mmCIF file of C-alpha atoms in Angstrom:
data_model
loop_
_atom_site.group_PDB
_atom_site.id
_atom_site.type_symbol
_atom_site.label_atom_id
_atom_site.label_comp_id
_atom_site.label_asym_id
_atom_site.label_seq_id
_atom_site.Cartn_x
_atom_site.Cartn_y
_atom_site.Cartn_z
ATOM 1 C CA UNK A 1 85.320 85.188 101.066
ATOM 2 C CA UNK A 2 83.703 87.569 103.553
ATOM 3 C CA UNK A 3 86.984 87.862 105.490
ATOM 4 C CA UNK A 4 88.940 88.836 102.371
ATOM 5 C CA UNK A 5 86.410 91.463 101.282
ATOM 6 C CA UNK A 6 86.150 92.842 104.838
ATOM 7 C CA UNK A 7 89.931 93.153 104.990
ATOM 8 C CA UNK A 8 89.976 94.887 101.590
ATOM 9 C CA UNK A 9 87.359 97.401 102.699
ATOM 10 C CA UNK A 10 89.218 98.000 105.989
ATOM 11 C CA UNK A 11 92.519 98.486 104.157
ATOM 12 C CA UNK A 12 90.873 100.856 101.659
ATOM 13 C CA UNK A 13 89.402 102.961 104.455
ATOM 14 C CA UNK A 14 92.720 103.063 106.344
ATOM 15 C CA UNK A 15 94.969 103.919 103.384
ATOM 16 C CA UNK A 16 95.939 107.527 102.758
ATOM 17 C CA UNK A 17 97.079 109.199 99.591
ATOM 18 C CA UNK A 18 100.813 108.802 99.164
ATOM 19 C CA UNK A 19 101.552 111.813 96.963
ATOM 20 C CA UNK A 20 100.248 115.279 97.731
ATOM 21 C CA UNK A 21 101.580 117.108 94.661
ATOM 22 C CA UNK A 22 103.999 116.913 91.741
ATOM 23 C CA UNK A 23 105.805 120.022 90.501
ATOM 24 C CA UNK A 24 108.204 120.764 87.663
ATOM 25 C CA UNK A 25 110.135 123.979 88.235
ATOM 26 C CA UNK A 26 112.949 125.618 86.266
ATOM 27 C CA UNK A 27 116.159 127.052 87.772
ATOM 28 C CA UNK A 28 114.607 130.521 87.895
ATOM 29 C CA UNK A 29 111.847 129.211 90.175
ATOM 30 C CA UNK A 30 109.053 129.320 87.587
ATOM 31 C CA UNK A 31 106.543 126.499 87.904
ATOM 32 C CA UNK A 32 106.102 124.682 84.603
ATOM 33 C CA UNK A 33 103.820 121.850 85.754
ATOM 34 C CA UNK A 34 101.778 121.643 88.944
ATOM 35 C CA UNK A 35 99.558 118.701 89.714
ATOM 36 C CA UNK A 36 97.856 118.400 93.114
ATOM 37 C CA UNK A 37 96.237 115.291 94.550
ATOM 38 C CA UNK A 38 94.465 116.959 97.471
ATOM 39 C CA UNK A 39 92.487 120.174 97.483
ATOM 40 C CA UNK A 40 94.252 123.464 98.198
ATOM 41 C CA UNK A 41 92.917 126.868 97.284
ATOM 42 C CA UNK A 42 94.891 128.928 94.760
ATOM 43 C CA UNK A 43 96.310 131.367 97.317
ATOM 44 C CA UNK A 44 97.605 128.564 99.534
ATOM 45 C CA UNK A 45 99.115 126.804 96.527
ATOM 46 C CA UNK A 46 100.925 129.940 95.409
ATOM 47 C CA UNK A 47 102.407 130.726 98.827
ATOM 48 C CA UNK A 48 103.349 127.091 99.543
ATOM 49 C CA UNK A 49 104.904 126.671 96.087
ATOM 50 C CA UNK A 50 106.978 129.827 96.474
ATOM 51 C CA UNK A 51 108.265 128.706 99.868
ATOM 52 C CA UNK A 52 109.135 125.135 98.913
ATOM 53 C CA UNK A 53 110.677 126.155 95.578
ATOM 54 C CA UNK A 54 112.878 128.605 97.450
ATOM 55 C CA UNK A 55 113.908 125.790 99.827
ATOM 56 C CA UNK A 56 114.699 123.342 97.012
ATOM 57 C CA UNK A 57 116.581 125.802 94.815
ATOM 58 C CA UNK A 58 118.578 127.005 97.812
ATOM 59 C CA UNK A 59 120.049 123.571 98.522
ATOM 60 C CA UNK A 60 123.448 122.580 97.177
ATOM 61 C CA UNK A 61 124.344 119.391 95.304
ATOM 62 C CA UNK A 62 125.947 118.008 98.490
ATOM 63 C CA UNK A 63 122.800 118.418 100.576
ATOM 64 C CA UNK A 64 120.110 115.784 100.914
ATOM 65 C CA UNK A 65 117.316 115.933 98.349
ATOM 66 C CA UNK A 66 114.460 115.311 100.780
ATOM 67 C CA UNK A 67 113.208 117.176 103.821
ATOM 68 C CA UNK A 68 110.145 117.697 106.010
ATOM 69 C CA UNK A 69 107.903 120.635 105.123
ATOM 70 C CA UNK A 70 104.476 121.535 106.537
ATOM 71 C CA UNK A 71 103.635 118.012 107.701
ATOM 72 C CA UNK A 72 104.765 116.125 104.600
ATOM 73 C CA UNK A 73 107.977 114.971 102.976
ATOM 74 C CA UNK A 74 109.453 117.033 100.200
ATOM 75 C CA UNK A 75 111.471 114.963 97.713
ATOM 76 C CA UNK A 76 113.155 116.610 94.753
ATOM 77 C CA UNK A 77 115.722 115.978 92.062
ATOM 78 C CA UNK A 78 117.326 118.231 89.489
ATOM 79 C CA UNK A 79 117.679 117.177 85.861
ATOM 80 C CA UNK A 80 119.451 119.742 83.650
ATOM 81 C CA UNK A 81 117.526 122.983 84.162
ATOM 82 C CA UNK A 82 114.408 121.428 85.753
ATOM 83 C CA UNK A 83 113.599 120.482 89.322
ATOM 84 C CA UNK A 84 111.118 117.654 89.834
ATOM 85 C CA UNK A 85 109.503 118.163 93.248
ATOM 86 C CA UNK A 86 107.128 115.723 94.952
ATOM 87 C CA UNK A 87 105.242 116.229 98.203
ATOM 88 C CA UNK A 88 104.409 112.938 99.912
ATOM 89 C CA UNK A 89 103.050 111.546 103.172
ATOM 90 C CA UNK A 90 105.566 111.307 106.000
ATOM 91 C CA UNK A 91 105.487 107.501 105.875
ATOM 92 C CA UNK A 92 106.455 107.290 102.189
ATOM 93 C CA UNK A 93 109.861 105.896 101.261
ATOM 94 C CA UNK A 94 112.075 108.711 99.982
ATOM 95 C CA UNK A 95 114.202 106.472 97.775
ATOM 96 C CA UNK A 96 111.171 104.980 96.057
ATOM 97 C CA UNK A 97 109.904 108.497 95.319
ATOM 98 C CA UNK A 98 113.332 109.424 93.892
ATOM 99 C CA UNK A 99 113.095 106.317 91.690
ATOM 100 C CA UNK A 100 109.601 107.401 90.639
ATOM 101 C CA UNK A 101 110.905 110.865 89.706
ATOM 102 C CA UNK A 102 113.613 109.205 87.613
ATOM 103 C CA UNK A 103 110.924 107.066 85.955
ATOM 104 C CA UNK A 104 108.925 110.184 85.077
ATOM 105 C CA UNK A 105 112.021 111.755 83.518
ATOM 106 C CA UNK A 106 112.784 108.597 81.513
ATOM 107 C CA UNK A 107 109.173 108.406 80.316
ATOM 108 C CA UNK A 108 109.119 112.061 79.242
ATOM 109 C CA UNK A 109 112.505 111.577 77.578
ATOM 110 C CA UNK A 110 111.261 108.550 75.665
ATOM 111 C CA UNK A 111 108.074 110.268 74.527
ATOM 112 C CA UNK A 112 109.665 113.582 73.513
ATOM 113 C CA UNK A 113 112.876 111.893 72.264
ATOM 114 C CA UNK A 114 115.114 114.032 74.469
ATOM 115 C CA UNK A 115 112.867 116.164 76.655
ATOM 116 C CA UNK A 116 113.699 119.797 77.414
ATOM 117 C CA UNK A 117 111.913 122.664 79.108
ATOM 118 C CA UNK A 118 110.459 123.915 75.811
ATOM 119 C CA UNK A 119 108.900 120.499 75.095
ATOM 120 C CA UNK A 120 107.155 120.696 78.449
ATOM 121 C CA UNK A 121 106.007 124.289 77.942
ATOM 122 C CA UNK A 122 104.588 123.708 74.449
ATOM 123 C CA UNK A 123 103.068 120.301 75.230
ATOM 124 C CA UNK A 124 101.768 120.849 78.748
ATOM 125 C CA UNK A 125 98.613 118.800 78.128
ATOM 126 C CA UNK A 126 100.711 115.790 77.086
ATOM 127 C CA UNK A 127 102.841 116.074 80.224
ATOM 128 C CA UNK A 128 99.669 116.128 82.345
ATOM 129 C CA UNK A 129 98.332 113.151 80.380
ATOM 130 C CA UNK A 130 101.535 111.181 81.080
ATOM 131 C CA UNK A 131 101.367 112.062 84.786
ATOM 132 C CA UNK A 132 97.698 111.033 84.857
ATOM 133 C CA UNK A 133 98.672 107.661 83.398
ATOM 134 C CA UNK A 134 101.229 107.224 86.188
ATOM 135 C CA UNK A 135 99.421 108.686 89.218
ATOM 136 C CA UNK A 136 95.777 108.471 90.298
ATOM 137 C CA UNK A 137 94.457 110.059 93.498
ATOM 138 C CA UNK A 138 97.982 110.457 94.821
ATOM 139 C CA UNK A 139 98.936 106.809 94.305
ATOM 140 C CA UNK A 140 101.462 105.562 91.768
ATOM 141 C CA UNK A 141 99.508 103.172 89.566
ATOM 142 C CA UNK A 142 101.800 102.526 86.585
ATOM 143 C CA UNK A 143 105.535 102.362 86.062
ATOM 144 C CA UNK A 144 105.795 100.635 82.680
ATOM 145 C CA UNK A 145 106.924 103.245 80.136
ATOM 146 C CA UNK A 146 105.422 101.380 77.186
ATOM 147 C CA UNK A 147 101.990 101.197 78.820
ATOM 148 C CA UNK A 148 102.182 104.842 79.888
ATOM 149 C CA UNK A 149 103.077 106.146 76.439
ATOM 150 C CA UNK A 150 100.818 103.850 74.350
ATOM 151 C CA UNK A 151 97.539 105.795 74.894
ATOM 152 C CA UNK A 152 99.117 109.146 74.065
ATOM 153 C CA UNK A 153 100.661 107.695 70.891
ATOM 154 C CA UNK A 154 97.171 106.560 69.846
ATOM 155 C CA UNK A 155 95.856 110.076 70.454
ATOM 156 C CA UNK A 156 98.750 111.484 68.409
ATOM 157 C CA UNK A 157 97.794 109.194 65.493
ATOM 158 C CA UNK A 158 94.142 110.193 65.705
ATOM 159 C CA UNK A 159 95.136 113.861 65.782
ATOM 160 C CA UNK A 160 97.299 113.380 62.656
ATOM 161 C CA UNK A 161 94.418 111.676 60.839
ATOM 162 C CA UNK A 162 92.085 114.564 61.653
ATOM 163 C CA UNK A 163 94.391 117.064 59.978
#
């Protein structure tokens, strides 16, 4: 019993956050959602975002959708007019992050019944809520769409009852 708990504590102390940030950006380079999982001051965020958005938007469809940037991996994918950009540790698996991005898109699509940029802009708090259900402290904690959406549906019902 002591060995198992010692190993768990050692593993917890050795593990790093997997995701550094999650961004949703439109084709014009405007950030629609920004969620960070490690501290960065506002000025640093703004300059880093501008640089990495420029890098992602400048790549063609034939180019790879992940690259190294400032000591972390940059993984992105374009869906319609939105770019989903994730910054992750260098030891993270790029394909699993691409699958995670696809999962986020499917979850948003299921909740909004055909998500578009306007849904995200007018329901920003719900998008953050969904991301919070999926990611905690930079680690992916949930990938079941039903379990992710259930709490927000309950809040929607409560909100309707209050009106």
